[in-house]
Amino acid sequence: MLSLLMQHVAQSGSDAAAAAAADAGSSPIFWFIVLGYFAVVLGFGSYFARFNKSTSDFFFGGRRFSWWLITMSIVATGVGSHSFLKYSGKSFEHGFSGSMAYMNDWFFMPLFIFGWLPIIYYMKVRSIPEYFERRFNAKVRALATGVLLMYMLGYVGIGLLTMAKTLGPILGDSWSLMEIIWVVAVVAGVYITFGGQTAVIFTDLLQGFILLFAGIMLFILGLNWFGGFDAFWNILPTEFKLPLSNFNDDPGFNFVGIFWQDAVAGSIGFLFMNQGLVMRFLACRSVDHGRKAAAFNILFALPISAIAVSCAGWIGYGMMTQDPTLVSPDTDPDTIFVIVTRILTTKAGFGFFVAAVTAALMSTVDTLINAISAVFVNDVYEPISKLRGIHHDDKHHLKVAMVASAAATVIGVGAAWSFSLFDNLYEAHGFFHSTFTPPLVACIFMGIFWRRFNTKGAMATFLAGTVMIILGRLLPHELIEPIAHGVPSIDPETGEVLSTPFKYIGALYNLMACFGSGIVVTLLTEKDNKDLEGLTMFSLTAARRMFKGSEPNDRVGFPQTVTYELDTSLPIGAIRMDREAMNHLAAEQGDLAYICDKRKWLGGLRSAHAHFDGVHNSGETVLLSQDIYDNGHFLPGKLLVVEKEF
Amino acid sequence: MDEFPDFDRSWLPYIYLYGVGGIFFLGGMLLIFKSKACDWKRASHRRWAKVLIFGYFWYAAIHGVLIYSALNI
């Protein structure tokens, strides 16, 4: 009788949510807000397209942006994907521990901040595969390129499909899944194709704010629904409020598995292997600003993001405890975000939240499309052109990048279609993800931090590592169970052996397989006879020297605020200042300079890098060469701030 | 009546997270100093080293306070 009643409640709960979502979908105000959002996004993309003059601008935004702009952009990318739906669902099922993946990224920060970040920045590594060629050889680069492109195209497909599935229930039966995917792909593809990285960064700035605002607003509305924080807190059971899950009891969600899968493999993958994120850091005006962006993001933005993406699950659980007729105990966790949002908001508010979630998904897709075109131009098109003895100029590469962005969008639609054929989307993608990322992660990690790690070791990490991962999938009890920390392989409810056991703790085995293959082969083979200057964290001084082209000047100076004049007689990349200003800057001829519009809120949009080329006697004015004037997008009559870099 | 969670549900994950995670963190700190990637003589590097240590204890404190608050029934 009780189960029949529960079933009825569940049915009515789901029906009510679907009806409410569909009802909102037929409201003009709802569509006004959603379409208004898309118009703003397209407007941003078109406006910032004017700042692209080279492939450096298109891919890296001209290496000019301030840390806070990059932080918000990373927030939008990090929160992106299917975070709102996924973490709300996990939190509804498992409580506060559902968002623990957001709060465990600090352990590898020393190696990122003082290792990987300065290496990619100072060595001007444009893509992750390019690092593999410099560190090892062209074959390792080709392997890495193939794996990385497949991984990113798959992710674009997942992003487009998730967006379509989010919008599907709201649009109703008149739209097919593929029609929605095409519309979303065209919107994302247009602004990334014409806007490039600058468009992505500025659009993500907007989206980052929308996402955090929407999530925190939902939390406040939820607390208000309960009558305050105390009422909300006291209704939740103790286990639900714990921030870390059970150690190893539940094979479907256990702390130790998630630690190895997310805190270790996921964190290294996110910081070191994510081409989209690497390009964000390369868009920073300096290594120090990259460090600030990374640190601020993990220390402060991620905990706030954890609340924003998970709170619908917490609120939903509280509502279910208080009134099971409002939110049924049998609610599908994936729908809890929509249900809670619809309960707490009006139709207009619901439109805003749907736009926010779509923004989250679009941020991931736009970053990936831009990253794919960077990898294609840098690691496929250029090497092939070189082999054929053809030299193309930067303008040609910029056109290829735009075509590659458009092609990546179309292939992403194809990937979305193929993923839509699977019954269980995330499991199919999860298998793909966990099979292909550990070799890249292990290879990058050992490449940076172990000088002895050689080319044969890198090949073994890719090839033998992948074979062992597949073996682990086929023989989980023999290979993974001995290191599974007691995580059971049996479903606790049915008592049956799980078809895919150790899905989280399997990451420990995958990492051991890849690191082990690389270490064993490296130790059994000869050292590479290769110059590694600047390519490992043991030679960062050399990397800085190579970046500058001469010895760094680390004397402390003070930024100077000046007017500017164009001097077409100056050589490319040069500026000149008077002797007094040079003394205040502690700068000498040949030192690197950063010139920026004085208005800090622009975040470096109007700025350029240059080198000091002697002195002049024209007072407090900086003379700019033609290319610096053009690339900096400086406005007439505006003051500039000049800083010495090193 | 709300049951008090077992040790493996409450503090064991915390100890594992900051114990094993702490080994990775400490290993990373030692490596950046040993490789001279972080040069203690430079003021900006000293500042960053302090930020890194702060970050570890910042997260340990957040998780500790949350577990303590949840158990305080």
XYZ file of C-alpha atoms in Angstrom:
719
model
C 0.000 0.000 0.000
C 2.787 2.364 1.016
C 4.768 1.541 -2.117
C 1.686 2.165 -4.269
C 1.221 5.523 -2.598
C 4.901 6.397 -3.118
C 4.660 5.378 -6.742
C 1.691 7.665 -7.169
C 3.510 10.540 -5.510
C 6.564 9.924 -7.695
C 4.413 9.856 -10.782
C 2.593 13.020 -9.864
C 5.832 14.711 -8.850
C 7.445 13.958 -12.214
C 4.305 14.922 -14.082
C 4.032 18.168 -12.174
C 7.643 19.056 -12.981
C 7.256 18.160 -16.639
C 3.989 20.101 -16.855
C 5.522 23.112 -15.131
C 8.556 23.034 -17.441
C 6.366 22.684 -20.526
C 4.072 25.440 -19.247
C 7.067 27.744 -18.858
C 8.182 26.783 -22.368
C 4.941 28.154 -23.792
C 5.298 31.492 -22.015
C 6.433 34.561 -24.091
C 8.342 36.073 -21.145
C 10.314 32.836 -20.778
C 11.362 32.959 -24.432
C 12.075 36.683 -24.298
C 14.657 36.040 -21.566
C 16.233 32.936 -23.135
C 16.484 34.461 -26.631
C 17.666 37.765 -25.146
C 20.540 35.879 -23.554
C 21.528 34.267 -26.848
C 21.397 37.670 -28.587
C 23.784 39.104 -25.973
C 26.168 36.162 -26.436
C 26.177 36.587 -30.228
C 26.663 40.337 -29.796
C 29.688 39.722 -27.577
C 31.192 37.296 -30.096
C 30.798 39.726 -32.993
C 32.068 42.741 -31.044
C 35.257 41.075 -29.811
C 36.015 39.568 -33.231
C 37.577 42.948 -34.134
C 40.395 42.278 -31.658
C 41.677 39.274 -33.681
C 44.538 40.258 -35.957
C 46.672 37.124 -35.726
C 46.528 33.471 -34.635
C 48.040 34.599 -31.330
C 44.981 36.821 -30.819
C 42.598 34.119 -32.034
C 43.954 31.379 -29.775
C 45.509 33.207 -26.843
C 43.846 36.634 -26.928
C 47.284 38.159 -27.527
C 48.595 37.095 -24.063
C 47.265 40.309 -22.586
C 44.519 39.711 -20.003
C 44.419 40.385 -16.257
C 44.040 37.569 -13.755
C 40.470 38.424 -12.657
C 39.176 38.247 -16.224
C 40.796 34.841 -16.719
C 39.503 33.645 -13.318
C 35.884 34.329 -14.263
C 36.448 32.762 -17.638
C 37.838 29.623 -15.947
C 34.839 29.608 -13.585
C 32.485 29.517 -16.576
C 34.509 26.744 -18.224
C 34.953 24.750 -15.019
C 31.354 25.061 -13.908
C 30.288 24.406 -17.486
C 29.543 21.037 -18.989
C 26.651 19.362 -17.218
C 27.582 20.603 -13.705
C 24.221 22.032 -12.649
C 22.292 18.885 -13.561
C 24.982 16.423 -12.466
C 25.956 17.920 -9.094
C 22.381 18.813 -8.127
C 21.480 15.180 -8.791
C 24.487 13.813 -6.875
C 23.783 16.141 -3.963
C 20.119 15.139 -3.873
C 21.226 11.487 -3.626
C 24.292 11.796 -1.376
C 24.053 15.149 0.403
C 26.828 17.736 0.744
C 29.414 15.134 -0.260
C 27.882 15.201 -3.759
C 29.989 18.287 -4.471
C 33.260 17.049 -2.932
C 34.881 16.947 -6.371
C 34.832 20.782 -6.316
C 36.851 20.999 -3.120
C 39.891 18.787 -3.643
C 42.007 20.485 -6.309
C 44.751 22.111 -4.229
C 47.197 19.220 -3.771
C 48.919 19.619 -7.160
C 49.005 23.421 -7.157
C 52.720 23.705 -6.198
C 53.654 21.688 -9.274
C 51.289 23.665 -11.491
C 52.204 27.138 -10.253
C 55.976 26.608 -10.256
C 56.193 23.844 -12.874
C 53.767 23.471 -15.751
C 52.523 27.087 -15.944
C 55.951 28.757 -16.321
C 57.094 26.033 -18.734
C 54.195 26.464 -21.180
C 54.263 30.254 -20.857
C 57.979 30.898 -21.220
C 58.531 28.193 -23.833
C 55.557 29.599 -25.813
C 54.036 26.140 -26.081
C 50.909 26.702 -28.159
C 49.427 23.257 -27.618
C 49.975 20.235 -25.397
C 51.099 17.976 -28.303
C 53.728 20.596 -29.228
C 55.270 20.108 -25.791
C 55.470 16.383 -26.500
C 57.540 16.957 -29.649
C 59.895 19.379 -27.943
C 60.292 17.110 -24.933
C 60.365 13.756 -26.851
C 59.876 13.491 -30.625
C 57.373 13.861 -33.502
C 55.941 10.345 -33.024
C 54.941 11.047 -29.424
C 53.455 14.339 -30.611
C 51.381 12.522 -33.243
C 50.104 10.037 -30.639
C 49.197 12.850 -28.255
C 47.497 14.846 -31.037
C 45.268 11.908 -32.030
C 44.272 11.143 -28.448
C 43.662 14.786 -27.579
C 41.554 15.535 -30.680
C 39.358 12.461 -30.147
C 38.944 13.345 -26.496
C 37.960 16.963 -27.210
C 35.643 16.200 -30.138
C 33.882 13.615 -27.963
C 33.477 16.253 -25.282
C 31.981 18.765 -27.762
C 29.469 16.066 -28.731
C 28.605 15.422 -25.075
C 28.204 19.168 -24.448
C 25.879 19.676 -27.423
C 23.824 16.606 -26.534
C 23.472 17.650 -22.883
C 22.355 21.129 -23.934
C 19.761 19.629 -26.262
C 18.533 17.310 -23.506
C 18.212 20.247 -21.112
C 16.175 22.284 -23.587
C 14.163 19.302 -24.942
C 11.505 19.056 -22.181
C 10.971 22.819 -22.321
C 10.656 23.038 -26.115
C 8.178 20.151 -26.224
C 7.606 17.477 -28.857
C 7.652 19.856 -31.834
C 11.486 19.915 -31.778
C 13.554 16.783 -32.374
C 16.809 16.244 -30.479
C 18.895 16.751 -33.628
C 17.106 20.002 -34.497
C 17.922 21.394 -31.057
C 21.538 20.195 -31.360
C 21.926 21.983 -34.720
C 20.496 25.280 -33.410
C 22.747 25.212 -30.343
C 25.779 24.223 -32.462
C 25.200 27.077 -34.934
C 24.957 29.645 -32.119
C 28.099 28.329 -30.403
C 29.935 27.856 -33.703
C 29.224 31.332 -35.075
C 30.707 33.336 -32.287
C 33.677 31.067 -31.686
C 34.456 30.901 -35.437
C 34.478 34.672 -35.823
C 35.268 35.741 -32.279
C 38.155 33.461 -31.281
C 39.668 33.338 -27.800
C 38.980 36.999 -26.993
C 35.270 36.417 -27.650
C 35.367 33.259 -25.531
C 37.069 35.016 -22.616
C 34.690 37.982 -22.592
C 31.599 35.863 -23.171
C 32.720 33.575 -20.380
C 33.230 36.572 -18.113
C 29.543 37.352 -18.552
C 28.544 33.708 -18.271
C 30.692 33.163 -15.168
C 28.864 35.975 -13.361
C 25.470 34.703 -14.549
C 26.242 31.181 -13.358
C 27.414 32.163 -9.887
C 24.632 34.710 -9.483
C 21.973 32.215 -10.608
C 23.242 29.439 -8.325
C 23.611 31.607 -5.232
C 20.230 33.240 -5.915
C 18.633 29.793 -6.053
C 20.242 28.925 -2.701
C 18.917 32.136 -1.120
C 15.419 31.506 -2.535
C 15.590 27.963 -1.142
C 16.626 29.137 2.336
C 13.795 31.651 2.201
C 11.347 28.845 1.323
C 12.354 27.004 4.514
C 12.162 30.181 6.609
C 15.904 30.690 7.124
C 19.194 28.821 7.333
C 18.541 27.230 10.737
C 15.261 25.686 9.589
C 16.971 24.332 6.465
C 20.015 22.999 8.378
C 17.981 21.331 11.106
C 15.724 19.454 8.721
C 18.682 17.665 7.104
C 19.992 14.385 8.650
C 23.571 14.288 9.956
C 24.894 11.976 7.217
C 23.466 14.239 4.527
C 25.392 17.224 5.923
C 28.822 15.530 5.922
C 31.068 17.019 3.190
C 32.888 13.745 2.433
C 31.099 10.506 1.558
C 31.451 7.026 3.107
C 35.017 5.719 2.869
C 34.425 2.551 0.831
C 30.964 1.046 1.572
C 28.986 2.133 -1.472
C 30.361 0.863 -4.808
C 28.360 3.578 -6.587
C 29.698 6.552 -4.595
C 32.635 6.167 -2.203
C 35.226 8.604 -0.919
C 38.390 6.637 -1.665
C 37.432 5.985 -5.299
C 36.491 9.607 -5.907
C 39.734 10.723 -4.264
C 41.816 8.821 -6.843
C 39.466 9.485 -9.742
C 38.898 13.181 -9.114
C 41.327 14.658 -6.570
C 44.297 12.953 -8.233
C 43.555 11.991 -11.882
C 40.892 14.672 -12.395
C 42.910 17.500 -10.831
C 46.053 16.671 -12.794
C 43.952 16.279 -15.939
C 42.173 19.590 -15.388
C 45.273 21.638 -14.551
C 47.869 19.994 -16.787
C 46.071 18.364 -19.719
C 43.050 20.512 -20.495
C 44.035 22.341 -23.703
C 41.197 24.827 -23.206
C 42.464 25.727 -19.751
C 46.080 25.868 -20.926
C 45.004 28.416 -23.558
C 43.277 30.476 -20.879
C 46.502 30.676 -18.868
C 48.468 31.550 -21.997
C 46.044 34.435 -22.537
C 47.194 35.964 -19.212
C 49.442 38.999 -19.423
C 52.168 37.268 -17.371
C 53.008 34.093 -15.465
C 52.252 35.894 -12.214
C 48.747 36.762 -13.429
C 48.285 33.114 -14.468
C 49.245 32.068 -10.933
C 46.785 34.539 -9.439
C 43.999 33.322 -11.743
C 44.611 29.672 -10.818
C 44.956 30.328 -7.085
C 41.919 32.597 -6.831
C 39.839 30.172 -8.845
C 40.610 27.183 -6.620
C 40.701 28.995 -3.264
C 37.548 31.081 -3.604
C 35.650 30.579 -6.870
C 35.389 26.791 -6.615
C 33.811 26.694 -3.115
C 31.257 29.297 -4.280
C 30.706 27.315 -7.481
C 30.170 24.151 -5.397
C 27.253 25.860 -3.632
C 25.909 27.259 -6.922
C 25.827 23.923 -8.777
C 24.762 21.674 -5.867
C 22.286 23.701 -3.832
C 19.238 22.577 -5.853
C 19.936 19.018 -4.641
C 20.220 20.092 -0.987
C 17.088 22.240 -1.187
C 15.227 19.466 -3.020
C 16.143 16.942 -0.325
C 14.949 19.329 2.387
C 11.678 19.891 0.513
C 11.233 16.137 0.126
C 11.752 15.643 3.875
C 9.282 18.402 4.723
C 6.632 17.686 2.064
C 6.960 14.444 0.033
C 3.964 15.428 -2.081
C 5.913 18.412 -3.377
C 9.171 16.566 -4.122
C 8.816 12.796 -4.258
C 11.436 10.498 -2.646
C 11.538 8.643 -5.977
C 12.340 11.732 -8.027
C 14.891 11.123 -10.782
C 17.991 12.959 -9.429
C 18.767 14.334 -12.906
C 15.500 16.301 -12.841
C 15.881 17.792 -9.356
C 17.481 21.005 -10.642
C 14.510 21.705 -12.946
C 11.946 20.727 -10.281
C 13.442 22.870 -7.511
C 14.022 25.812 -9.828
C 10.442 25.710 -11.083
C 9.100 25.510 -7.495
C 11.148 28.499 -6.346
C 10.829 30.827 -9.334
C 8.304 32.489 -11.632
C 8.199 31.770 -15.391
C 10.540 34.699 -16.031
C 12.891 33.490 -13.298
C 12.782 29.984 -14.707
C 13.770 31.414 -18.121
C 16.763 33.093 -16.478
C 17.876 29.819 -14.844
C 17.480 27.854 -18.072
C 19.607 30.511 -19.800
C 22.203 30.148 -17.021
C 22.434 26.381 -17.440
C 22.633 26.742 -21.204
C 25.382 29.302 -20.614
C 27.270 26.774 -18.504
C 27.107 24.176 -21.212
C 27.986 26.631 -23.944
C 31.091 27.803 -22.069
C 32.473 24.295 -22.167
C 31.636 23.845 -25.833
C 33.107 27.177 -26.958
C 36.338 26.560 -25.049
C 36.696 23.098 -26.585
C 35.979 24.272 -30.138
C 38.640 26.968 -29.839
C 41.066 24.438 -28.335
C 40.401 21.933 -31.125
C 41.117 24.509 -33.819
C 44.355 25.448 -31.995
C 45.470 21.808 -31.903
C 44.445 21.277 -35.548
C 46.363 24.308 -36.861
C 49.395 23.795 -34.648
C 49.686 20.011 -34.580
C 48.119 18.807 -37.821
C 48.057 21.550 -40.473
C 51.422 23.196 -39.789
C 53.451 19.941 -39.492
C 51.882 18.595 -42.713
C 52.590 21.892 -44.537
C 56.180 21.751 -43.288
C 56.592 18.185 -44.545
C 55.362 19.297 -47.984
C 57.761 22.241 -47.928
C 54.971 24.827 -47.971
C 55.173 27.964 -45.849
C 51.974 29.827 -44.987
C 51.718 33.258 -43.410
C 49.783 34.028 -40.215
C 46.749 35.348 -42.117
C 46.403 32.007 -43.853
C 46.615 30.175 -40.506
C 43.957 32.468 -39.063
C 41.601 31.498 -41.915
C 42.418 27.800 -41.371
C 41.684 28.263 -37.644
C 38.251 29.676 -38.444
C 37.467 26.850 -40.867
C 38.723 24.344 -38.258
C 36.407 25.889 -35.632
C 33.440 25.528 -37.978
C 34.463 21.956 -38.882
C 34.911 21.047 -35.204
C 31.373 22.268 -34.547
C 29.989 20.112 -37.372
C 31.979 17.039 -36.259
C 30.791 17.751 -32.707
C 27.197 17.534 -33.978
C 28.091 14.157 -35.518
C 29.597 13.024 -32.208
C 26.462 14.216 -30.382
C 24.343 12.157 -32.771
C 26.465 9.023 -32.208
C 26.374 9.494 -28.412
C 22.584 9.894 -28.606
C 22.371 6.303 -29.879
C 23.716 4.936 -26.561
C 21.268 4.003 -23.825
C 23.632 5.172 -21.161
C 25.394 8.265 -22.396
C 27.667 8.966 -19.441
C 28.901 5.406 -19.084
C 29.912 5.290 -22.754
C 31.699 8.611 -22.427
C 33.119 7.643 -19.036
C 34.798 4.597 -20.551
C 36.217 6.744 -23.384
C 37.377 9.424 -20.920
C 39.023 7.130 -18.386
C 40.773 5.109 -21.104
C 42.352 7.999 -22.996
C 43.250 10.598 -20.339
C 45.592 8.682 -17.960
C 48.344 8.143 -20.588
C 48.410 11.867 -21.431
C 48.324 12.849 -17.765
C 51.140 10.452 -16.820
C 53.258 11.479 -19.792
C 52.980 15.220 -19.095
C 53.609 14.729 -15.394
C 56.744 12.619 -15.788
C 57.942 14.802 -18.678
C 57.935 17.929 -16.541
C 59.172 16.569 -13.232
C 61.540 13.724 -14.158
C 64.540 14.598 -16.335
C 65.446 10.931 -16.863
C 62.005 10.131 -18.404
C 62.772 9.315 -22.044
C 61.036 8.943 -25.417
C 60.704 5.153 -25.162
C 59.152 5.603 -21.728
C 56.673 8.110 -23.178
C 55.704 5.707 -25.991
C 55.267 2.915 -23.424
C 53.097 5.184 -21.275
C 50.763 5.676 -24.240
C 50.765 2.205 -25.762
C 51.417 -0.266 -22.907
C 49.456 1.962 -20.521
C 46.368 1.881 -22.763
C 46.638 -1.912 -23.220
C 46.830 -2.390 -19.432
C 43.835 -0.101 -18.901
C 41.795 -2.216 -21.313
C 43.000 -5.375 -19.514
C 41.848 -3.830 -16.245
C 38.392 -3.376 -17.740
C 38.323 -7.008 -18.843
C 39.802 -8.485 -15.633
C 38.697 -6.125 -12.832
C 38.739 -8.722 -10.050
C 42.243 -9.920 -10.843
C 43.851 -6.521 -11.505
C 41.880 -3.786 -9.717
C 40.399 -5.528 -6.653
C 43.770 -5.993 -4.849
C 44.227 -2.186 -4.754
C 40.546 -1.262 -4.405
C 40.803 -0.245 -0.693
C 37.960 -2.642 0.147
C 35.449 -1.080 -2.249
C 32.919 -3.882 -2.945
C 32.203 -5.168 -6.439
C 28.725 -6.391 -5.452
C 25.529 -4.356 -5.609
C 24.518 -3.983 -1.913
C 20.798 -3.955 -2.782
C 20.586 -6.917 -5.162
C 23.666 -8.882 -4.034
C 24.656 -9.351 -7.670
C 28.128 -8.731 -9.098
C 28.239 -5.294 -10.777
C 28.714 -5.224 -14.568
C 31.213 -2.335 -14.277
C 32.794 -2.637 -10.824
C 35.399 -0.224 -9.384
C 34.303 2.615 -11.647
C 35.961 5.238 -9.420
C 38.842 3.391 -7.759
C 39.701 2.034 -11.230
C 41.428 5.403 -11.749
C 44.129 4.338 -9.253
C 44.809 1.235 -11.338
C 44.802 3.238 -14.607
C 47.294 5.728 -13.201
C 49.509 2.950 -11.825
C 49.395 1.193 -15.219
C 50.484 4.307 -17.127
C 53.041 5.611 -14.628
C 54.362 2.051 -14.122
C 54.807 1.441 -17.875
C 56.650 4.725 -18.314
C 58.907 4.260 -15.271
C 59.860 0.634 -16.030
C 60.670 1.260 -19.717
C 62.593 4.461 -18.923
C 64.731 2.699 -16.319
C 65.430 -0.229 -18.658
C 66.429 1.929 -21.632
C 69.071 4.550 -22.296
C 68.761 8.226 -21.476
C 67.673 10.502 -24.357
C 70.469 12.518 -25.889
C 68.342 15.668 -26.057
C 68.591 19.259 -24.872
C 65.858 19.726 -22.250
C 66.608 23.400 -21.457
C 63.372 25.077 -20.390
C 61.295 21.913 -20.782
C 61.440 20.598 -17.213
C 60.971 22.402 -13.941
C 64.706 22.055 -13.281
C 65.557 24.663 -15.924
C 63.047 27.464 -15.524
C 65.754 30.136 -15.375
C 66.787 29.021 -18.860
C 63.124 29.139 -19.942
C 62.851 32.797 -18.847
C 66.099 33.627 -20.630
C 64.838 31.945 -23.809
C 61.510 33.789 -23.555
C 63.251 37.143 -23.321
C 66.198 36.429 -25.614
C 68.700 37.754 -23.054
C 69.389 37.716 -19.302
C 66.277 38.635 -17.228
C 66.368 41.947 -15.349
C 64.663 41.410 -11.963
C 65.441 44.822 -10.453
C 62.280 46.211 -8.881
C 60.824 49.254 -10.685
C 57.591 51.228 -10.627
C 54.920 51.416 -13.374
C 54.752 54.735 -15.247
C 51.573 56.463 -16.458
C 52.188 58.259 -19.742
C 50.650 59.594 -22.955
C 51.624 57.942 -26.221
C 52.678 58.762 -29.773
C 53.109 56.612 -32.843
C 56.661 56.469 -34.262
C 56.682 54.523 -37.523
C 60.484 54.586 -37.644
C 60.748 52.228 -34.651
C 61.500 48.529 -35.325
C 58.839 45.841 -34.840
C 57.760 45.312 -31.200
C 59.674 48.364 -29.908
C 58.846 51.260 -27.595
C 60.930 54.203 -26.365
C 60.693 56.263 -23.186
C 62.744 59.068 -21.672
C 65.713 58.355 -19.414
C 63.931 59.375 -16.188
C 60.989 57.048 -16.854
C 63.400 54.212 -17.666
C 65.136 54.783 -14.313
C 61.823 54.665 -12.423
C 60.952 51.443 -14.237
C 64.436 50.020 -13.479
C 64.428 49.119 -17.180
C 67.239 48.795 -19.674
C 67.380 48.472 -23.427
C 66.108 45.028 -24.490
C 63.959 44.451 -21.377
C 60.381 43.299 -21.889
C 57.562 45.798 -21.357
C 53.808 45.596 -20.921
C 51.790 48.607 -22.071
C 48.168 48.855 -21.022
C 45.268 51.310 -21.103
C 45.130 52.964 -17.663
C 41.522 51.843 -17.105
C 42.015 48.649 -15.100
C 38.435 47.462 -15.556
C 39.226 46.712 -19.202
C 41.256 43.777 -17.892
C 44.005 44.266 -20.489
C 41.749 44.274 -23.568
C 43.660 47.331 -24.837
C 47.259 46.362 -24.165
C 50.394 44.946 -25.803
C 53.785 43.417 -25.030
C 56.907 45.125 -26.362
C 60.626 45.594 -25.678
C 62.434 48.757 -24.665
C 64.440 50.116 -27.569
C 66.565 52.963 -26.274
C 65.501 56.366 -24.924
C 64.117 59.642 -26.314
C 63.937 63.247 -25.065
C 60.225 63.926 -25.596
C 59.176 63.975 -21.924
C 56.513 61.780 -20.342
C 55.475 60.055 -23.534
C 55.953 56.533 -24.765
C 56.744 56.159 -28.468
C 55.101 53.080 -30.014
C 56.075 51.160 -33.118
C 53.358 50.628 -35.737
C 52.664 46.976 -34.775
C 52.447 47.731 -31.042
C 50.057 50.590 -31.801
C 47.907 48.261 -33.954
C 47.965 45.224 -31.639
C 47.307 47.266 -28.503
C 44.021 48.723 -29.838
C 44.810 51.922 -27.910
C 42.297 54.760 -28.081
C 43.277 58.372 -28.877
C 43.754 60.606 -25.846
C 43.745 57.778 -23.298
C 46.617 57.419 -20.830
C 48.721 54.251 -20.825
C 50.556 52.463 -18.018
C 53.965 51.030 -18.883
C 55.504 48.254 -16.755
C 58.826 46.487 -17.055
C 58.329 42.705 -17.075
C 61.893 41.375 -16.717
C 16.422 10.065 16.129
C 19.379 10.925 13.892
C 22.151 8.318 14.197
C 25.746 9.343 14.863
C 27.795 8.324 11.787
C 30.626 5.793 12.047
C 34.264 6.858 12.002
C 34.636 5.665 8.386
C 31.781 7.981 7.427
C 32.957 11.000 9.384
C 36.669 11.556 10.088
C 38.386 8.706 8.177
C 37.804 10.286 4.721
C 39.116 13.586 6.123
C 42.281 11.966 7.461
C 42.821 10.116 4.149
C 42.166 13.249 2.068
C 44.639 15.449 3.926
C 47.026 12.575 4.684
C 47.478 11.063 1.219
C 46.663 14.396 -0.458
C 49.148 15.985 1.957
C 51.865 13.585 0.774
C 51.298 14.752 -2.826
C 51.245 18.365 -1.678
C 54.392 18.053 0.440
C 56.145 16.134 -2.355
C 55.276 18.952 -4.766
C 56.543 21.619 -2.349
C 59.829 19.771 -1.832
C 60.241 19.324 -5.587
C 59.711 23.005 -6.409
C 62.302 24.018 -3.811
C 64.777 21.287 -4.766
C 64.540 22.186 -8.453
C 64.903 25.911 -7.581
C 61.671 26.547 -9.556
C 60.617 28.333 -6.367
C 63.531 30.534 -5.335
C 63.252 31.568 -1.688
C 65.531 34.545 -2.372
C 62.873 36.180 -4.570
C 60.156 38.039 -2.646
C 57.370 37.113 -5.088
C 58.273 33.423 -4.840
C 58.252 33.596 -1.039
C 54.779 35.114 -1.212
C 53.557 32.354 -3.506
C 55.017 29.642 -1.285
C 53.024 31.108 1.626
C 49.863 31.190 -0.513
C 50.358 27.513 -1.350
C 50.696 26.522 2.306
C 47.718 28.714 3.204
C 45.614 26.953 0.534
C 46.263 23.523 2.030
C 45.192 24.613 5.515
C 42.305 26.715 4.115
C 40.679 23.648 2.593
C 41.537 21.464 5.610
C 39.800 24.060 7.798
C 36.709 24.270 5.537
C 36.247 20.493 5.535
C 37.021 20.239 9.261
C 34.466 22.904 10.181
C 31.816 21.313 7.930
C 32.307 17.851 9.458
C 32.305 19.262 12.986
C 29.114 21.253 12.263
C 27.396 18.217 10.760
C 28.291 16.008 13.747
C 27.259 18.592 16.294
C 23.747 17.116 16.716
